[in-house]
């Protein structure tokens, strides 16, 4: 079997990671293969189409109501008067609906009415009470950073504060609409700095990183894994899936990493630590940095093992193995959070976008992993998934002479634990059977006793007259012979 056929379920070509619309940026499975820019365009088209269809349906229903109402009037004068009132009511209702729809789908740069702005200028006391130490620290750092930009920094701070106040009144919107508002804000601020402020692109990226850090630290607890989504359900599903795939070995995934090399083993541990640490970060850019560090450790581990630079075909299987071995917490929530609220320029190009796209592909592969992907028969795959046997136990019987003693001992311990687990399960099964037998035996004995009692009922008779004592004076009832008299013999 060739190497290419062995990896048919894992190999991903570089072109497959790009946006399927052909714009040249990296795509994302969470965006149906589009990049951030193309996905927003498609999202706007779909949303506008849905709004148009809703209006057409509403107008058709109103026309039917008008016709039904007009036909129900008896007199022509009353019909004309009533219809004019109905027409006036319909016009007012339509105007109100248009205003509501425009306000609902307005961009984040349009901060709403003057009344909302005046109310937003006075922050809620509950928000101040909920401000954490980290939020205060990030706020101070953001203000100090903007002081170096003078007037431009003041304008950026003003826009950012206005955006946060606006988002406070948009918490009832869906998470997709909040994400759209955030992406619009990123785009508007970047365009204003480039067109009005004439800020160089390098400095724009640095400013956008600080803006993202500031606003997402404050919005994190409201937009990360919200209750209105199924992110938590997806987290539990992928964790359960990874636990069920604990038996997958590096050889099955064609992972070119030799963990018997101490330096490679350290790299693997660092990669697992980085991917787990991603959940502790609040800012999407910091979560991306954890993914990037993890990926670089993977490339170093492959390079040390093969003694040559790693390729993209080696990277993805190893990343899948790291995810399976680490089982990062809230994996799907972190991916969705990055997808929704990260600065799109980072996800569309650069190493961060490339590594993040590979992580999304790795998670998608794990969700759809089957026997064919691992070059196993369906019978073996089912036995491994059910826990009847483990491929690691079979591999431990074929150690090479150069195998590390620690690895051998580890596999021996794993085999011993497996045997103890089987023994414990057998003991528990026999204990449950014994408990069932005891219960059945107790019930049987109780039933037999009850049957005997019913068949032979117990009769209690009065006690007989007590017998006279041996030394009593009752001579009539005394049937005993007279006592022996002592005799004296003369010697």
Short mmCIF file of C-alpha atoms in Angstrom, two decimals:
data_model
loop_
_atom_site.label_atom_id
_atom_site.label_comp_id
_atom_site.label_asym_id
_atom_site.label_seq_id
_atom_site.Cartn_x
_atom_site.Cartn_y
_atom_site.Cartn_z
CA UNK A 1 0.00 0.00 0.00
CA UNK A 2 1.45 3.33 -1.03
CA UNK A 3 1.84 6.27 1.31
CA UNK A 4 -0.69 8.25 -0.68
CA UNK A 5 -3.34 5.58 -0.32
CA UNK A 6 -2.62 5.31 3.37
CA UNK A 7 -3.40 9.01 3.84
CA UNK A 8 -6.40 9.25 1.59
CA UNK A 9 -8.65 10.17 4.52
CA UNK A 10 -6.37 12.85 6.01
CA UNK A 11 -4.58 14.57 3.14
CA UNK A 12 -5.78 18.10 2.42
CA UNK A 13 -4.37 19.99 -0.53
CA UNK A 14 -3.28 23.59 -0.06
CA UNK A 15 -5.89 24.76 -2.56
CA UNK A 16 -8.65 23.12 -0.51
CA UNK A 17 -7.91 25.48 2.38
CA UNK A 18 -8.58 28.58 0.26
CA UNK A 19 -11.91 30.34 -0.14
CA UNK A 20 -14.12 28.47 -2.60
CA UNK A 21 -15.11 31.75 -4.24
CA UNK A 22 -11.56 32.11 -5.55
CA UNK A 23 -10.57 35.35 -3.82
CA UNK A 24 -7.22 33.92 -2.65
CA UNK A 25 -7.85 34.11 1.10
CA UNK A 26 -8.17 31.17 3.48
CA UNK A 27 -11.62 29.67 3.80
CA UNK A 28 -13.23 28.33 6.94
CA UNK A 29 -15.50 25.27 7.33
CA UNK A 30 -17.57 27.28 9.80
CA UNK A 31 -18.25 29.77 6.99
CA UNK A 32 -19.13 27.00 4.49
CA UNK A 33 -15.70 27.24 2.90
CA UNK A 34 -15.79 31.02 2.33
CA UNK A 35 -13.38 33.57 3.75
CA UNK A 36 -14.58 36.27 6.11
CA UNK A 37 -15.16 38.83 3.39
CA UNK A 38 -17.03 36.52 0.99
CA UNK A 39 -19.06 35.04 3.82
CA UNK A 40 -20.28 38.47 4.88
CA UNK A 41 -21.30 39.22 1.28
CA UNK A 42 -23.21 35.96 1.05
CA UNK A 43 -24.76 36.57 4.47
CA UNK A 44 -25.93 40.06 3.41
CA UNK A 45 -27.45 38.67 0.21
CA UNK A 46 -29.29 35.93 2.07
CA UNK A 47 -30.52 38.35 4.70
CA UNK A 48 -31.77 40.89 2.16
CA UNK A 49 -33.50 38.11 0.24
CA UNK A 50 -35.20 36.91 3.41
CA UNK A 51 -36.35 40.45 4.25
CA UNK A 52 -37.74 40.91 0.73
CA UNK A 53 -39.60 37.60 0.90
CA UNK A 54 -41.06 38.53 4.30
CA UNK A 55 -42.27 41.88 2.94
CA UNK A 56 -43.85 40.25 -0.11
CA UNK A 57 -45.62 37.76 2.12
CA UNK A 58 -46.84 40.54 4.45
CA UNK A 59 -48.14 42.64 1.54
CA UNK A 60 -49.94 39.66 0.02
CA UNK A 61 -51.62 38.88 3.32
CA UNK A 62 -52.64 42.53 3.72
CA UNK A 63 -54.16 42.57 0.24
CA UNK A 64 -56.17 39.48 1.04
CA UNK A 65 -57.36 41.07 4.27
CA UNK A 66 -58.35 44.24 2.43
CA UNK A 67 -60.35 42.31 -0.14
CA UNK A 68 -62.05 40.21 2.51
CA UNK A 69 -62.82 43.30 4.60
CA UNK A 70 -64.16 45.28 1.63
CA UNK A 71 -66.43 42.46 0.51
CA UNK A 72 -67.90 42.13 4.01
CA UNK A 73 -69.28 45.73 4.08
CA UNK A 74 -72.98 46.12 3.16
CA UNK A 75 -73.29 49.75 1.97
CA UNK A 76 -71.01 51.50 -0.49
CA UNK A 77 -70.73 54.63 1.67
CA UNK A 78 -69.88 52.73 4.81
CA UNK A 79 -67.56 50.56 2.75
CA UNK A 80 -65.67 53.61 1.43
CA UNK A 81 -65.41 55.24 4.84
CA UNK A 82 -64.33 52.07 6.60
CA UNK A 83 -61.89 51.22 3.85
CA UNK A 84 -60.26 54.65 4.06
CA UNK A 85 -59.72 54.17 7.78
CA UNK A 86 -58.34 50.71 7.13
CA UNK A 87 -56.02 52.11 4.45
CA UNK A 88 -54.78 54.79 6.85
CA UNK A 89 -54.17 52.19 9.55
CA UNK A 90 -52.34 49.97 7.07
CA UNK A 91 -50.09 52.83 5.96
CA UNK A 92 -49.18 53.70 9.53
CA UNK A 93 -48.48 50.07 10.34
CA UNK A 94 -46.32 49.68 7.24
CA UNK A 95 -44.32 52.81 8.08
CA UNK A 96 -43.76 51.54 11.61
CA UNK A 97 -42.58 48.16 10.30
CA UNK A 98 -40.15 49.75 7.86
CA UNK A 99 -38.67 51.90 10.61
CA UNK A 100 -38.36 48.90 12.90
CA UNK A 101 -36.69 46.74 10.25
CA UNK A 102 -34.23 49.46 9.29
CA UNK A 103 -33.38 50.03 12.93
CA UNK A 104 -33.03 46.31 13.59
CA UNK A 105 -30.69 45.66 10.69
CA UNK A 106 -28.75 48.93 10.89
CA UNK A 107 -24.96 48.74 10.81
CA UNK A 108 -22.99 49.04 13.99
CA UNK A 109 -21.49 52.36 12.82
CA UNK A 110 -25.01 53.86 13.04
CA UNK A 111 -25.36 53.95 16.77
CA UNK A 112 -29.12 54.52 16.85
CA UNK A 113 -31.31 57.37 17.89
CA UNK A 114 -30.31 60.39 19.95
CA UNK A 115 -32.27 59.05 22.87
CA UNK A 116 -30.29 55.82 22.85
CA UNK A 117 -27.00 57.75 22.65
CA UNK A 118 -27.95 59.95 25.60
CA UNK A 119 -28.92 56.91 27.65
CA UNK A 120 -25.75 55.12 26.62
CA UNK A 121 -23.56 57.97 27.83
CA UNK A 122 -24.46 57.08 31.40
CA UNK A 123 -23.08 53.55 31.91
CA UNK A 124 -25.16 51.14 33.90
CA UNK A 125 -24.07 50.62 37.52
CA UNK A 126 -24.33 46.86 37.06
CA UNK A 127 -21.72 47.02 34.30
CA UNK A 128 -19.31 48.88 36.58
CA UNK A 129 -19.86 46.31 39.33
CA UNK A 130 -19.13 43.45 36.93
CA UNK A 131 -15.84 44.92 35.73
CA UNK A 132 -13.09 42.50 36.64
CA UNK A 133 -9.45 43.15 37.44
CA UNK A 134 -8.41 41.97 34.01
CA UNK A 135 -10.91 44.29 32.35
CA UNK A 136 -9.56 47.27 34.30
CA UNK A 137 -5.99 46.36 33.40
CA UNK A 138 -6.82 46.04 29.70
CA UNK A 139 -8.68 49.36 29.77
CA UNK A 140 -5.68 51.16 31.27
CA UNK A 141 -3.35 49.57 28.71
CA UNK A 142 -5.67 50.61 25.88
CA UNK A 143 -5.81 54.21 27.06
CA UNK A 144 -2.02 54.38 27.45
CA UNK A 145 -1.57 52.92 23.97
CA UNK A 146 -3.90 55.48 22.36
CA UNK A 147 -2.15 58.41 24.04
CA UNK A 148 0.72 58.07 21.56
CA UNK A 149 -1.66 58.80 18.64
CA UNK A 150 -3.00 62.10 20.05
CA UNK A 151 -6.08 63.20 18.08
CA UNK A 152 -6.43 59.94 16.17
CA UNK A 153 -6.28 58.05 19.45
CA UNK A 154 -9.02 60.19 20.95
CA UNK A 155 -11.27 59.53 17.96
CA UNK A 156 -10.60 55.79 18.16
CA UNK A 157 -11.37 55.71 21.88
CA UNK A 158 -14.60 57.63 21.30
CA UNK A 159 -15.74 55.22 18.58
CA UNK A 160 -14.81 52.20 20.68
CA UNK A 161 -16.73 53.43 23.72
CA UNK A 162 -19.73 54.20 21.51
CA UNK A 163 -19.57 50.69 20.05
CA UNK A 164 -19.48 49.04 23.50
CA UNK A 165 -22.43 51.12 24.66
CA UNK A 166 -24.34 50.18 21.52
CA UNK A 167 -23.56 46.49 22.01
CA UNK A 168 -24.97 46.76 25.51
CA UNK A 169 -28.39 47.48 24.00
CA UNK A 170 -28.01 44.73 21.36
CA UNK A 171 -27.54 41.80 23.71
CA UNK A 172 -31.02 40.55 22.86
CA UNK A 173 -29.97 40.06 19.23
CA UNK A 174 -28.75 36.70 17.99
CA UNK A 175 -25.05 35.91 18.23
CA UNK A 176 -24.76 36.03 14.43
CA UNK A 177 -26.11 39.58 14.37
CA UNK A 178 -23.79 40.63 17.20
CA UNK A 179 -20.92 39.12 15.24
CA UNK A 180 -22.00 41.07 12.16
CA UNK A 181 -22.03 44.30 14.16
CA UNK A 182 -18.53 43.61 15.48
CA UNK A 183 -17.17 42.81 12.02
CA UNK A 184 -18.73 46.00 10.65
CA UNK A 185 -17.07 47.96 13.44
CA UNK A 186 -13.66 46.46 12.64
CA UNK A 187 -14.06 47.33 8.98
CA UNK A 188 -15.31 50.88 9.58
CA UNK A 189 -12.52 51.74 12.03
CA UNK A 190 -9.81 50.33 9.75
CA UNK A 191 -11.17 52.22 6.73
CA UNK A 192 -11.38 55.50 8.66
CA UNK A 193 -7.80 55.21 9.85
CA UNK A 194 -6.55 54.51 6.33
CA UNK A 195 -8.63 57.12 4.49
CA UNK A 196 -9.06 59.97 6.99
CA UNK A 197 -6.16 59.49 9.33
CA UNK A 198 -3.68 58.32 6.64
CA UNK A 199 -2.33 55.74 9.11
CA UNK A 200 0.12 53.22 7.58
CA UNK A 201 -1.14 49.66 7.22
CA UNK A 202 1.42 48.31 9.72
CA UNK A 203 0.23 50.66 12.44
CA UNK A 204 -3.39 49.96 11.52
CA UNK A 205 -2.84 46.27 12.30
CA UNK A 206 -1.32 47.08 15.69
CA UNK A 207 -4.18 49.45 16.54
CA UNK A 208 -6.77 46.90 15.45
CA UNK A 209 -5.14 44.29 17.68
CA UNK A 210 -5.44 46.62 20.67
CA UNK A 211 -9.04 47.49 19.79
CA UNK A 212 -9.92 43.81 19.53
CA UNK A 213 -8.24 43.10 22.86
CA UNK A 214 -10.12 45.91 24.58
CA UNK A 215 -13.64 45.29 23.28
CA UNK A 216 -13.53 41.49 23.41
CA UNK A 217 -12.22 41.45 26.97
CA UNK A 218 -15.28 43.46 27.96
CA UNK A 219 -17.73 41.47 25.81
CA UNK A 220 -16.28 38.02 26.47
CA UNK A 221 -18.72 36.84 29.14
CA UNK A 222 -21.70 37.88 27.02
CA UNK A 223 -20.70 36.48 23.62
CA UNK A 224 -18.59 33.40 24.43
CA UNK A 225 -20.72 30.24 24.34
CA UNK A 226 -24.04 32.09 24.85
CA UNK A 227 -27.08 30.16 26.04
CA UNK A 228 -28.99 31.03 22.85
CA UNK A 229 -26.68 28.80 20.77
CA UNK A 230 -25.90 25.08 20.71
CA UNK A 231 -22.16 25.64 21.26
CA UNK A 232 -22.17 23.82 24.61
CA UNK A 233 -23.96 20.85 23.04
CA UNK A 234 -21.33 20.69 20.31
CA UNK A 235 -18.57 20.86 22.95
CA UNK A 236 -19.97 17.85 24.77
CA UNK A 237 -20.42 15.95 21.52
CA UNK A 238 -16.82 16.47 20.34
CA UNK A 239 -15.44 15.64 23.81
CA UNK A 240 -17.41 12.41 23.88
CA UNK A 241 -16.23 11.63 20.36
CA UNK A 242 -12.57 12.19 21.24
CA UNK A 243 -12.88 10.02 24.37
CA UNK A 244 -14.31 7.23 22.24
CA UNK A 245 -11.28 7.52 19.89
CA UNK A 246 -8.66 7.19 22.66
CA UNK A 247 -7.36 4.00 21.02
CA UNK A 248 -6.20 5.72 17.80
CA UNK A 249 -2.43 5.34 17.41
CA UNK A 250 0.03 7.58 15.55
CA UNK A 251 0.64 4.78 13.06
CA UNK A 252 -3.04 4.75 12.05
CA UNK A 253 -2.89 8.47 11.27
CA UNK A 254 0.54 8.20 9.58
CA UNK A 255 1.95 10.66 12.09
CA UNK A 256 5.68 11.19 11.39
CA UNK A 257 6.54 11.79 15.06
CA UNK A 258 8.68 9.51 17.22
CA UNK A 259 7.78 10.18 20.84
CA UNK A 260 10.55 7.87 22.05
CA UNK A 261 12.93 10.74 21.33
CA UNK A 262 12.94 12.85 24.49
CA UNK A 263 13.09 16.16 22.62
CA UNK A 264 10.19 15.15 20.39
CA UNK A 265 8.20 14.02 23.43
CA UNK A 266 8.75 17.43 25.03
CA UNK A 267 7.50 19.14 21.86
CA UNK A 268 4.36 17.01 21.87
CA UNK A 269 3.68 17.89 25.50
CA UNK A 270 4.16 21.60 24.76
CA UNK A 271 1.81 21.38 21.76
CA UNK A 272 -0.88 19.73 23.90
CA UNK A 273 -0.39 22.36 26.60
CA UNK A 274 -0.79 25.20 24.10
CA UNK A 275 -3.97 23.83 22.56
CA UNK A 276 -5.47 23.32 26.03
CA UNK A 277 -4.38 26.80 27.14
CA UNK A 278 -6.45 28.31 24.33
CA UNK A 279 -9.59 28.05 26.48
CA UNK A 280 -8.11 30.28 29.20
CA UNK A 281 -7.72 33.27 26.88
CA UNK A 282 -10.38 35.92 26.35
CA UNK A 283 -9.18 37.69 23.21
CA UNK A 284 -9.58 35.90 19.86
CA UNK A 285 -6.07 36.97 18.85
CA UNK A 286 -4.64 35.33 21.99
CA UNK A 287 -6.54 32.14 21.25
CA UNK A 288 -5.10 32.20 17.73
CA UNK A 289 -1.62 32.71 19.23
CA UNK A 290 -2.06 29.48 21.24
CA UNK A 291 -3.00 27.60 18.05
CA UNK A 292 0.03 29.06 16.28
CA UNK A 293 2.41 28.07 19.10
CA UNK A 294 0.96 24.58 19.13
CA UNK A 295 1.44 24.29 15.36
CA UNK A 296 5.05 25.45 15.54
CA UNK A 297 5.81 22.84 18.20
CA UNK A 298 4.30 20.25 15.87
CA UNK A 299 6.51 21.36 12.99
CA UNK A 300 9.58 21.20 15.25
CA UNK A 301 8.66 17.69 16.42
CA UNK A 302 8.29 16.51 12.82
CA UNK A 303 11.55 18.18 11.82
CA UNK A 304 13.50 16.49 14.64
CA UNK A 305 11.97 13.10 13.86
CA UNK A 306 12.53 13.20 10.09
CA UNK A 307 15.70 15.31 10.24
CA UNK A 308 14.26 17.48 7.47
CA UNK A 309 11.73 20.31 7.17
CA UNK A 310 8.13 19.25 7.73
CA UNK A 311 5.53 19.42 4.98
CA UNK A 312 1.87 20.35 5.11
CA UNK A 313 0.90 16.71 4.52
CA UNK A 314 2.75 15.75 7.71
CA UNK A 315 1.34 18.63 9.73
CA UNK A 316 -2.40 17.92 9.51
CA UNK A 317 -2.27 14.25 10.69
CA UNK A 318 -0.05 15.30 13.58
CA UNK A 319 -2.43 18.10 14.52
CA UNK A 320 -5.29 15.59 14.52
CA UNK A 321 -3.25 13.34 16.81
CA UNK A 322 -2.52 16.25 19.18
CA UNK A 323 -6.22 17.15 19.37
CA UNK A 324 -7.14 13.52 20.07
CA UNK A 325 -4.47 13.24 22.74
CA UNK A 326 -5.18 16.60 24.41
CA UNK A 327 -8.99 16.73 24.07
CA UNK A 328 -9.07 20.53 24.53
CA UNK A 329 -11.94 21.88 26.65
CA UNK A 330 -14.78 23.75 24.92
CA UNK A 331 -13.15 23.20 21.54
CA UNK A 332 -16.17 24.05 19.41
CA UNK A 333 -17.02 27.13 21.49
CA UNK A 334 -13.50 28.48 21.04
CA UNK A 335 -13.58 27.88 17.29
CA UNK A 336 -16.96 29.59 16.98
CA UNK A 337 -15.82 32.48 19.16
CA UNK A 338 -12.74 33.07 17.00
CA UNK A 339 -14.80 32.76 13.83
CA UNK A 340 -17.40 35.28 14.99
CA UNK A 341 -15.34 37.97 16.70
CA UNK A 342 -11.75 37.83 15.49
CA UNK A 343 -10.35 40.57 13.29
CA UNK A 344 -11.08 39.16 9.80
CA UNK A 345 -7.68 40.19 8.43
CA UNK A 346 -6.04 37.56 10.64
CA UNK A 347 -8.29 34.75 9.49
CA UNK A 348 -8.13 35.58 5.81
CA UNK A 349 -4.34 35.40 5.43
CA UNK A 350 -1.11 34.84 7.33
CA UNK A 351 0.09 31.94 9.45
CA UNK A 352 -2.62 32.45 12.07
CA UNK A 353 -5.33 32.00 9.46
CA UNK A 354 -3.56 28.98 7.97
CA UNK A 355 -3.16 27.18 11.30
CA UNK A 356 -6.71 28.02 12.36
CA UNK A 357 -8.09 26.63 9.10
CA UNK A 358 -6.13 23.42 9.64
CA UNK A 359 -7.55 23.14 13.16
CA UNK A 360 -11.07 23.45 11.77
CA UNK A 361 -10.24 20.74 9.20
CA UNK A 362 -8.84 18.52 12.00
CA UNK A 363 -12.03 18.85 14.04
CA UNK A 364 -14.16 18.13 10.97
CA UNK A 365 -12.05 15.03 10.27
CA UNK A 366 -12.46 13.76 13.85
CA UNK A 367 -16.24 14.21 13.66
CA UNK A 368 -16.42 12.15 10.44
CA UNK A 369 -13.63 9.66 11.20
CA UNK A 370 -14.50 6.10 10.16
CA UNK A 371 -12.82 2.77 9.45
CA UNK A 372 -11.81 3.75 5.93
CA UNK A 373 -10.06 6.90 7.15
CA UNK A 374 -7.78 4.77 9.36
CA UNK A 375 -7.38 1.91 6.84
CA UNK A 376 -9.15 -0.51 9.19
CA UNK A 377 -11.83 -3.07 8.61
CA UNK A 378 -15.27 -2.20 9.85
CA UNK A 379 -15.14 -5.10 12.31
CA UNK A 380 -11.90 -3.90 13.91
CA UNK A 381 -13.16 -0.33 14.02
CA UNK A 382 -16.37 -1.39 15.77
CA UNK A 383 -14.45 -3.53 18.29
CA UNK A 384 -12.08 -0.66 19.10
CA UNK A 385 -14.95 1.81 19.46
CA UNK A 386 -16.89 -0.54 21.75
CA UNK A 387 -13.81 -1.14 23.94
CA UNK A 388 -13.71 -4.90 23.39
CA UNK A 389 -10.03 -4.73 22.46
CA UNK A 390 -7.29 -2.16 21.95
CA UNK A 391 -4.70 -1.92 19.16
CA UNK A 392 -2.09 -0.72 21.64
CA UNK A 393 -2.15 -4.12 23.36
CA UNK A 394 -1.36 -5.87 20.08
CA UNK A 395 1.44 -3.44 19.30
CA UNK A 396 3.08 -3.95 22.70
CA UNK A 397 3.75 -7.59 21.83
CA UNK A 398 6.00 -6.62 18.93
CA UNK A 399 8.57 -4.36 20.55
CA UNK A 400 11.75 -3.63 18.72
CA UNK A 401 15.07 -4.37 20.46
CA UNK A 402 15.84 -0.65 20.61
CA UNK A 403 12.59 0.26 22.36
CA UNK A 404 12.96 2.48 25.41
CA UNK A 405 12.59 0.75 28.78
CA UNK A 406 10.23 3.44 29.96
CA UNK A 407 7.95 2.88 26.96
CA UNK A 408 7.94 -0.88 27.57
CA UNK A 409 7.07 -0.35 31.22
CA UNK A 410 4.35 2.06 30.24
CA UNK A 411 2.72 -0.47 27.91
CA UNK A 412 3.06 -3.18 30.57
CA UNK A 413 1.29 -0.91 33.03
CA UNK A 414 -1.41 -0.19 30.44
CA UNK A 415 -1.89 -3.92 29.88
CA UNK A 416 -2.05 -4.49 33.63
CA UNK A 417 -4.62 -1.72 34.02
CA UNK A 418 -6.62 -3.21 31.18
CA UNK A 419 -6.58 -6.62 32.85
CA UNK A 420 -7.54 -5.11 36.20
CA UNK A 421 -10.36 -3.25 34.51
CA UNK A 422 -11.65 -6.47 32.95
CA UNK A 423 -11.33 -8.25 36.28
CA UNK A 424 -13.18 -5.48 38.09
CA UNK A 425 -15.97 -5.56 35.52
CA UNK A 426 -16.20 -9.34 35.91
CA UNK A 427 -16.31 -9.07 39.73
CA UNK A 428 -18.97 -6.38 39.55
CA UNK A 429 -21.02 -8.55 37.21
CA UNK A 430 -20.73 -11.57 39.53
CA UNK A 431 -21.51 -9.42 42.58
CA UNK A 432 -24.69 -8.15 40.93
CA UNK A 433 -25.62 -11.72 40.05
CA UNK A 434 -24.99 -12.84 43.66
CA UNK A 435 -27.10 -9.99 44.95
CA UNK A 436 -29.90 -11.01 42.61
CA UNK A 437 -29.65 -14.64 43.73
CA UNK A 438 -29.77 -13.64 47.41
CA UNK A 439 -32.84 -11.55 46.84
CA UNK A 440 -34.53 -14.40 44.98
CA UNK A 441 -33.55 -16.90 47.71
CA UNK A 442 -34.89 -14.62 50.46
CA UNK A 443 -38.14 -14.17 48.61
CA UNK A 444 -38.40 -17.94 48.07
CA UNK A 445 -37.83 -18.77 51.75
CA UNK A 446 -40.37 -16.17 52.83
CA UNK A 447 -42.92 -17.62 50.42
CA UNK A 448 -42.33 -21.18 51.66
CA UNK A 449 -42.70 -20.10 55.30
CA UNK A 450 -45.90 -18.28 54.46
CA UNK A 451 -47.29 -21.35 52.68
CA UNK A 452 -46.46 -23.61 55.65
CA UNK A 453 -48.05 -21.20 58.14
CA UNK A 454 -51.19 -21.05 56.04
CA UNK A 455 -51.28 -24.86 55.68
CA UNK A 456 -50.52 -25.65 59.32
CA UNK A 457 -51.87 -22.81 61.42
CA UNK A 458 -50.42 -22.45 64.88
CA UNK A 459 -52.79 -23.23 67.78
CA UNK A 460 -51.87 -21.96 71.22
CA UNK A 461 -53.27 -24.21 74.04
CA UNK A 462 -53.53 -23.22 77.72
CA UNK A 463 -50.68 -24.51 79.88
CA UNK A 464 -51.18 -27.80 81.85
CA UNK A 465 -51.43 -27.90 85.68
CA UNK A 466 -48.03 -27.65 87.14
CA UNK A 467 -46.58 -30.78 88.76
CA UNK A 468 -46.05 -30.90 92.48
CA UNK A 469 -42.63 -30.52 93.76
CA UNK A 470 -40.77 -33.56 94.96
CA UNK A 471 -40.51 -32.33 98.52
CA UNK A 472 -44.07 -31.01 98.77
CA UNK A 473 -46.64 -32.21 101.37
CA UNK A 474 -49.11 -33.42 98.72
CA UNK A 475 -49.23 -37.08 99.61
CA UNK A 476 -52.23 -38.01 97.43
CA UNK A 477 -50.56 -37.12 94.21
CA UNK A 478 -47.18 -38.40 95.34
CA UNK A 479 -46.44 -41.61 93.41
CA UNK A 480 -42.82 -41.80 94.39
CA UNK A 481 -41.48 -44.67 96.49
CA UNK A 482 -40.45 -43.97 100.09
CA UNK A 483 -36.93 -42.80 100.58
CA UNK A 484 -34.25 -45.28 101.53
CA UNK A 485 -33.36 -45.50 105.15
CA UNK A 486 -29.70 -45.68 106.11
CA UNK A 487 -28.58 -48.99 107.58
CA UNK A 488 -25.72 -49.48 109.96
CA UNK A 489 -23.61 -52.64 109.76
CA UNK A 490 -21.62 -53.75 112.86
CA UNK A 491 -18.22 -54.77 111.82
#
